[in-house]
PDB file of C-alpha atoms in Angstrom:
ATOM      1  CA  TYR A 265    -212.172  14.517   4.846  1.00 51.00           C
ATOM      2  CA  PHE A 266    -211.647  12.973   8.233  1.00 66.00           C
ATOM      3  CA  PHE A 267    -208.492  12.669  10.277  1.00 78.00           C
ATOM      4  CA  CYS A 268    -206.278   9.742   9.275  1.00 83.00           C
ATOM      5  CA  SER A 269    -203.499   8.511  11.488  1.00 88.00           C
ATOM      6  CA  THR A 270    -200.158   7.427  10.047  1.00 87.00           C
ATOM      7  CA  ASP A 271    -201.089   3.827  10.829  1.00 90.00           C
ATOM      8  CA  SER A 272    -204.348   4.168   8.871  1.00 91.00           C
ATOM      9  CA  VAL A 273    -202.555   5.574   5.832  1.00 91.00           C
ATOM     10  CA  GLU A 274    -199.985   2.786   5.992  1.00 92.00           C
ATOM     11  CA  ALA A 275    -202.714   0.147   6.316  1.00 94.00           C
ATOM     12  CA  GLY A 276    -204.542   1.513   3.269  1.00 94.00           C
ATOM     13  CA  PHE A 277    -201.349   1.548   1.225  1.00 94.00           C
ATOM     14  CA  PHE A 278    -200.473  -2.016   2.198  1.00 93.00           C
ATOM     15  CA  LEU A 279    -203.979  -3.225   1.336  1.00 94.00           C
ATOM     16  CA  CYS A 280    -203.510  -1.681  -2.096  1.00 94.00           C
ATOM     17  CA  ALA A 281    -200.014  -3.147  -2.490  1.00 91.00           C
ATOM     18  CA  TYR A 282    -200.866  -6.647  -1.263  1.00 91.00           C
ATOM     19  CA  GLU A 283    -203.952  -7.039  -3.429  1.00 92.00           C
ATOM     20  CA  PHE A 284    -202.018  -5.860  -6.471  1.00 90.00           C
ATOM     21  CA  ALA A 285    -198.978  -8.044  -5.754  1.00 87.00           C
ATOM     22  CA  ILE A 286    -200.883 -11.214  -4.868  1.00 89.00           C
ATOM     23  CA  GLN A 287    -204.043 -11.031  -6.978  1.00 90.00           C
ATOM     24  CA  LYS A 288    -203.112  -8.434  -9.624  1.00 89.00           C
ATOM     25  CA  LEU A 289    -206.148  -6.418  -8.522  1.00 88.00           C
ATOM     26  CA  ASN A 290    -206.321  -2.646  -8.780  1.00 89.00           C
ATOM     27  CA  SER A 291    -207.921  -2.330  -5.365  1.00 90.00           C
ATOM     28  CA  PRO A 292    -210.191   0.626  -4.494  1.00 93.00           C
ATOM     29  CA  TRP A 293    -207.598   1.387  -1.820  1.00 93.00           C
ATOM     30  CA  CYS A 294    -205.175   2.314  -4.593  1.00 94.00           C
ATOM     31  CA  GLN A 295    -207.412   5.206  -5.632  1.00 93.00           C
ATOM     32  CA  LEU A 296    -206.464   6.975  -2.403  1.00 92.00           C
ATOM     33  CA  PHE A 297    -202.817   7.303  -3.451  1.00 94.00           C
ATOM     34  CA  ASP A 298    -201.068   9.015  -6.334  1.00 94.00           C
ATOM     35  CA  GLU A 299    -197.542   8.289  -7.609  1.00 93.00           C
ATOM     36  CA  VAL A 300    -195.844  10.690  -5.203  1.00 95.00           C
ATOM     37  CA  ASP A 301    -197.763   9.170  -2.277  1.00 94.00           C
ATOM     38  CA  ALA A 302    -196.508   5.744  -3.344  1.00 93.00           C
ATOM     39  CA  GLN A 303    -192.922   7.022  -3.489  1.00 95.00           C
ATOM     40  CA  VAL A 304    -193.240   8.482   0.008  1.00 95.00           C
ATOM     41  CA  MET A 305    -194.694   5.246   1.378  1.00 95.00           C
ATOM     42  CA  GLU A 306    -191.947   3.226  -0.316  1.00 95.00           C
ATOM     43  CA  TYR A 307    -189.321   5.504   1.226  1.00 97.00           C
ATOM     44  CA  ALA A 308    -190.929   5.166   4.647  1.00 95.00           C
ATOM     45  CA  GLY A 309    -190.650   1.387   4.318  1.00 94.00           C
ATOM     46  CA  ASP A 310    -187.040   1.665   3.183  1.00 97.00           C
ATOM     47  CA  LEU A 311    -186.224   3.888   6.167  1.00 97.00           C
ATOM     48  CA  LYS A 312    -187.640   1.291   8.528  1.00 96.00           C
ATOM     49  CA  GLN A 313    -185.616  -1.541   6.971  1.00 97.00           C
ATOM     50  CA  TYR A 314    -182.484   0.613   6.677  1.00 98.00           C
ATOM     51  CA  TRP A 315    -182.439   1.602  10.338  1.00 98.00           C
ATOM     52  CA  LYS A 316    -183.790  -1.613  11.875  1.00 97.00           C
ATOM     53  CA  ARG A 317    -182.004  -4.234   9.749  1.00 97.00           C
ATOM     54  CA  SER A 318    -179.395  -2.629   7.527  1.00 98.00           C
ATOM     55  CA  TYR A 319    -176.831   0.195   7.428  1.00 98.00           C
ATOM     56  CA  GLY A 320    -178.523   2.424  10.019  1.00 97.00           C
ATOM     57  CA  HIS A 321    -176.704   0.760  12.928  1.00 94.00           C
ATOM     58  CA  GLU A 322    -173.576  -1.404  12.931  1.00 90.00           C
ATOM     59  CA  ILE A 323    -175.155  -4.127  15.039  1.00 91.00           C
ATOM     60  CA  ASN A 324    -177.853  -4.720  12.393  1.00 94.00           C
ATOM     61  CA  SER A 325    -175.451  -6.392   9.982  1.00 94.00           C
ATOM     62  CA  LYS A 326    -173.288  -7.924  12.697  1.00 92.00           C
ATOM     63  CA  SER A 327    -176.301  -9.918  13.859  1.00 91.00           C
ATOM     64  CA  SER A 328    -175.575 -12.073  10.775  1.00 94.00           C
ATOM     65  CA  CYS A 329    -172.023 -12.991  11.806  1.00 93.00           C
ATOM     66  CA  ILE A 330    -172.998 -16.558  12.684  1.00 93.00           C
ATOM     67  CA  LEU A 331    -174.812 -17.027   9.373  1.00 95.00           C
ATOM     68  CA  PHE A 332    -171.870 -15.453   7.502  1.00 96.00           C
ATOM     69  CA  HIS A 333    -169.356 -17.810   9.125  1.00 95.00           C
ATOM     70  CA  ASP A 334    -171.624 -20.802   8.574  1.00 96.00           C
ATOM     71  CA  LEU A 335    -171.861 -19.973   4.861  1.00 97.00           C
ATOM     72  CA  PHE A 336    -168.102 -19.746   4.396  1.00 97.00           C
ATOM     73  CA  HIS A 337    -167.484 -22.800   6.576  1.00 96.00           C
ATOM     74  CA  ARG A 338    -169.674 -24.863   4.251  1.00 96.00           C
ATOM     75  CA  LEU A 339    -168.000 -23.383   1.169  1.00 97.00           C
ATOM     76  CA  ASP A 340    -164.550 -24.114   2.622  1.00 96.00           C
ATOM     77  CA  GLN A 341    -165.536 -27.732   3.227  1.00 94.00           C
ATOM     78  CA  VAL A 342    -166.587 -28.180  -0.396  1.00 94.00           C
ATOM     79  CA  VAL A 343    -163.428 -26.490  -1.689  1.00 95.00           C
ATOM     80  CA  ALA A 344    -161.299 -28.747   0.536  1.00 93.00           C
ATOM     81  CA  GLU A 345    -163.015 -31.861  -0.822  1.00 91.00           C
ATOM     82  CA  ILE A 346    -162.562 -30.750  -4.430  1.00 89.00           C
ATOM     83  CA  THR A 347    -158.926 -29.805  -3.828  1.00 88.00           C
ATOM     84  CA  LYS A 348    -158.188 -33.147  -2.175  1.00 86.00           C
ATOM     85  CA  ASN A 349    -159.734 -35.175  -4.994  1.00 80.00           C
ATOM     86  CA  SER A 350    -160.969 -33.333  -8.076  1.00 71.00           C
ATOM     87  CA  ASP A 351    -162.897 -36.402  -9.286  1.00 75.00           C
ATOM     88  CA  ALA A 352    -164.738 -36.964  -6.011  1.00 71.00           C
ATOM     89  CA  ILE A 353    -168.408 -36.174  -5.537  1.00 81.00           C
ATOM     90  CA  VAL A 354    -168.741 -33.649  -2.740  1.00 86.00           C
ATOM     91  CA  SER A 355    -170.464 -34.927   0.393  1.00 86.00           C
ATOM     92  CA  GLU A 356    -172.849 -31.970   0.605  1.00 87.00           C
ATOM     93  CA  ALA A 357    -173.668 -30.731  -2.886  1.00 87.00           C
ATOM     94  CA  VAL A 358    -176.551 -28.484  -1.816  1.00 92.00           C
ATOM     95  CA  THR A 359    -177.433 -26.733   1.425  1.00 93.00           C
ATOM     96  CA  VAL A 360    -180.845 -25.092   1.744  1.00 94.00           C
ATOM     97  CA  GLN A 361    -181.484 -22.645   4.569  1.00 93.00           C
ATOM     98  CA  VAL A 362    -184.870 -20.988   4.965  1.00 93.00           C
ATOM     99  CA  GLY A 363    -185.505 -17.663   6.657  1.00 91.00           C
ATOM    100  CA  HIS A 364    -187.202 -14.317   6.176  1.00 92.00           C
ATOM    101  CA  ALA A 365    -186.357 -10.912   4.737  1.00 91.00           C
ATOM    102  CA  GLU A 366    -185.307 -10.019   8.280  1.00 92.00           C
ATOM    103  CA  THR A 367    -182.692 -12.794   8.053  1.00 94.00           C
ATOM    104  CA  LEU A 368    -181.468 -12.013   4.562  1.00 97.00           C
ATOM    105  CA  LEU A 369    -181.194  -8.215   4.709  1.00 98.00           C
ATOM    106  CA  PRO A 370    -178.615  -8.087   7.542  1.00 97.00           C
ATOM    107  CA  LEU A 371    -176.485 -10.671   5.702  1.00 98.00           C
ATOM    108  CA  LEU A 372    -176.588  -8.670   2.461  1.00 98.00           C
ATOM    109  CA  THR A 373    -175.636  -5.607   4.493  1.00 98.00           C
ATOM    110  CA  LEU A 374    -172.717  -7.473   6.056  1.00 97.00           C
ATOM    111  CA  LEU A 375    -171.543  -8.236   2.502  1.00 98.00           C
ATOM    112  CA  ASP A 376    -171.644  -4.457   1.751  1.00 98.00           C
ATOM    113  CA  LEU A 377    -174.326  -4.816  -0.918  1.00 98.00           C
ATOM    114  CA  PHE A 378    -176.766  -2.019  -1.890  1.00 98.00           C
ATOM    115  CA  LYS A 379    -174.928   0.626   0.120  1.00 98.00           C
ATOM    116  CA  ASP A 380    -175.571   4.273  -0.748  1.00 97.00           C
ATOM    117  CA  ASP A 381    -172.909   6.952  -0.290  1.00 96.00           C
ATOM    118  CA  ILE A 382    -175.353   9.091   1.684  1.00 96.00           C
ATOM    119  CA  PRO A 383    -177.307   7.400   4.499  1.00 97.00           C
ATOM    120  CA  LEU A 384    -181.094   7.370   4.232  1.00 98.00           C
ATOM    121  CA  SER A 385    -182.825   9.708   6.674  1.00 97.00           C
ATOM    122  CA  SER A 386    -186.218  11.278   7.236  1.00 95.00           C
ATOM    123  CA  THR A 387    -184.894  14.619   5.970  1.00 96.00           C
ATOM    124  CA  ASN A 388    -183.376  13.659   2.606  1.00 96.00           C
ATOM    125  CA  PHE A 389    -186.249  12.020   0.725  1.00 96.00           C
ATOM    126  CA  ALA A 390    -185.997  14.619  -2.075  1.00 94.00           C
ATOM    127  CA  THR A 391    -182.380  13.690  -2.845  1.00 96.00           C
ATOM    128  CA  GLN A 392    -182.778   9.918  -2.570  1.00 96.00           C
ATOM    129  CA  HIS A 393    -184.843   9.156  -5.668  1.00 95.00           C
ATOM    130  CA  ASN A 394    -181.880   7.360  -7.261  1.00 96.00           C
ATOM    131  CA  ARG A 395    -180.895   5.436  -4.145  1.00 98.00           C
ATOM    132  CA  ILE A 396    -179.534   1.901  -4.395  1.00 98.00           C
ATOM    133  CA  PHE A 397    -181.201   0.730  -1.189  1.00 98.00           C
ATOM    134  CA  ARG A 398    -184.756  -0.248  -2.117  1.00 98.00           C
ATOM    135  CA  SER A 399    -185.972  -2.964   0.205  1.00 97.00           C
ATOM    136  CA  GLY A 400    -188.848  -3.910  -2.100  1.00 94.00           C
ATOM    137  CA  ASN A 401    -186.331  -4.872  -4.790  1.00 96.00           C
ATOM    138  CA  ILE A 402    -183.730  -6.360  -2.463  1.00 98.00           C
ATOM    139  CA  VAL A 403    -186.032  -8.548  -0.358  1.00 97.00           C
ATOM    140  CA  PRO A 404    -189.361  -8.898  -2.198  1.00 93.00           C
ATOM    141  CA  TYR A 405    -191.787 -11.778  -1.703  1.00 89.00           C
ATOM    142  CA  ALA A 406    -189.913 -15.102  -1.928  1.00 92.00           C
ATOM    143  CA  ALA A 407    -186.533 -13.363  -1.771  1.00 96.00           C
ATOM    144  CA  ASN A 408    -183.657 -15.783  -2.206  1.00 97.00           C
ATOM    145  CA  LEU A 409    -179.871 -15.813  -2.182  1.00 97.00           C
ATOM    146  CA  LEU A 410    -177.908 -18.412  -4.129  1.00 97.00           C
ATOM    147  CA  VAL A 411    -174.169 -18.946  -3.679  1.00 98.00           C
ATOM    148  CA  VAL A 412    -172.537 -21.374  -6.102  1.00 97.00           C
ATOM    149  CA  LEU A 413    -169.024 -22.778  -6.446  1.00 96.00           C
ATOM    150  CA  TYR A 414    -167.668 -23.580  -9.908  1.00 94.00           C
ATOM    151  CA  LYS A 415    -164.735 -25.898 -10.564  1.00 92.00           C
ATOM    152  CA  CYS A 416    -162.797 -24.185 -13.363  1.00 93.00           C
ATOM    153  CA  PRO A 417    -159.408 -24.968 -14.969  1.00 93.00           C
ATOM    154  CA  GLU A 418    -157.819 -22.017 -13.142  1.00 94.00           C
ATOM    155  CA  GLY A 419    -159.353 -22.928  -9.782  1.00 94.00           C
ATOM    156  CA  ILE A 420    -162.566 -22.587  -7.778  1.00 95.00           C
ATOM    157  CA  ARG A 421    -164.813 -19.648  -8.614  1.00 97.00           C
ATOM    158  CA  MET A 422    -167.865 -18.365  -6.747  1.00 98.00           C
ATOM    159  CA  GLY A 423    -171.072 -16.921  -8.141  1.00 98.00           C
ATOM    160  CA  VAL A 424    -173.787 -15.058  -6.242  1.00 98.00           C
ATOM    161  CA  ARG A 425    -177.379 -14.586  -7.361  1.00 98.00           C
ATOM    162  CA  LEU A 426    -180.027 -12.593  -5.518  1.00 98.00           C
ATOM    163  CA  ASN A 427    -183.632 -13.198  -6.545  1.00 97.00           C
ATOM    164  CA  GLU A 428    -182.367 -15.096  -9.619  1.00 96.00           C
ATOM    165  CA  LYS A 429    -180.193 -12.152 -10.766  1.00 97.00           C
ATOM    166  CA  SER A 430    -176.407 -12.260 -10.865  1.00 97.00           C
ATOM    167  CA  LEU A 431    -174.591 -10.001  -8.388  1.00 96.00           C
ATOM    168  CA  THR A 432    -171.057  -8.656  -8.457  1.00 97.00           C
ATOM    169  CA  LEU A 433    -169.701  -8.422  -4.930  1.00 98.00           C
ATOM    170  CA  PRO A 434    -168.428  -4.974  -3.856  1.00 97.00           C
ATOM    171  CA  GLY A 435    -164.700  -4.536  -4.404  1.00 95.00           C
ATOM    172  CA  LEU A 436    -164.582  -7.298  -7.015  1.00 97.00           C
ATOM    173  CA  THR A 437    -164.934  -6.677 -10.754  1.00 94.00           C
ATOM    174  CA  ASP A 438    -165.644 -10.225 -11.898  1.00 96.00           C
ATOM    175  CA  PRO A 439    -169.242 -11.441 -11.382  1.00 95.00           C
ATOM    176  CA  VAL A 440    -167.800 -14.944 -10.868  1.00 98.00           C
ATOM    177  CA  PRO A 441    -164.525 -14.247  -9.031  1.00 98.00           C
ATOM    178  CA  MET A 442    -161.958 -16.699  -7.748  1.00 98.00           C
ATOM    179  CA  TYR A 443    -163.079 -18.039  -4.375  1.00 98.00           C
ATOM    180  CA  GLU A 444    -159.792 -16.999  -2.763  1.00 98.00           C
ATOM    181  CA  ASP A 445    -160.356 -13.418  -3.974  1.00 98.00           C
ATOM    182  CA  VAL A 446    -163.755 -13.434  -2.262  1.00 98.00           C
ATOM    183  CA  LYS A 447    -162.159 -14.630   0.972  1.00 98.00           C
ATOM    184  CA  THR A 448    -159.522 -11.920   0.698  1.00 98.00           C
ATOM    185  CA  ARG A 449    -162.248  -9.308   0.169  1.00 98.00           C
ATOM    186  CA  TYR A 450    -164.027 -10.418   3.356  1.00 98.00           C
ATOM    187  CA  SER A 451    -160.909 -11.391   5.318  1.00 97.00           C
ATOM    188  CA  THR A 452    -161.606  -8.958   8.167  1.00 94.00           C
ATOM    189  CA  LEU A 453    -165.036 -10.480   8.753  1.00 95.00           C
ATOM    190  CA  LEU A 454    -163.709 -14.017   8.381  1.00 95.00           C
ATOM    191  CA  LYS A 455    -161.091 -13.351  11.057  1.00 92.00           C
ATOM    192  CA  GLY A 456    -163.514 -11.575  13.380  1.00 87.00           C
ATOM    193  CA  CYS A 457    -167.241 -10.950  13.494  1.00 86.00           C
ATOM    194  CA  ASP A 458    -167.660 -13.155  16.567  1.00 78.00           C
ATOM    195  CA  GLN A 459    -170.897 -13.196  18.497  1.00 74.00           C
ATOM    196  CA  GLU A 460    -169.379 -12.246  21.850  1.00 76.00           C
ATOM    197  CA  THR A 461    -167.979  -9.001  20.450  1.00 78.00           C
ATOM    198  CA  VAL A 462    -171.198  -8.303  18.566  1.00 76.00           C
ATOM    199  CA  CYS A 463    -173.252  -8.519  21.746  1.00 77.00           C
ATOM    200  CA  LYS A 464    -171.153  -5.711  23.250  1.00 77.00           C
ATOM    201  CA  ILE A 465    -171.948  -3.288  20.409  1.00 69.00           C
ATOM    202  CA  ASN A 466    -174.081  -0.391  21.646  1.00 67.00           C
ATOM    203  CA  SER A 467    -175.336   0.957  18.315  1.00 55.00           C
TER     204      SER A 467
END
């Protein structure tokens, strides 16, 4: 055996993972790792995402304040049009915004999704096997977030799907809650979360 740096081990693992994910090949690189190795490497990746783009530091999620406000501004516009004239065709039926996992993860964090009771750290791998925060599941290849408004007899409802799977927003029990209930849930962010304040955050 020869000395392997952490970077070399990570490179070998990613070569294995990429070839399997993209080409469905059981690469020779995969023979270097057993199941526990894979779990450790997955956790290392989750730690990186957690501390750089998610719950590790407050500013990580707050970097999505502008995107958060833009989303609700567009939703408010549609709701206003429907409320004004229920038979009218909305002026902007679909908005498509393209980004990366690094764009999506802070927004999901701002929405309080996939938050574990105990923060992820380098010292608690053994107790985090059942963690909610798994970046490979949250923001895999072609990750996508869909927010939909539904005009229902009782009012406007909102549905959220992440990677084609329905999500129930934290603090709400209905997977397709009333839009006003969603706004109440995130009222603190809707009233604040301004970029000037965010830029003054130290952590």
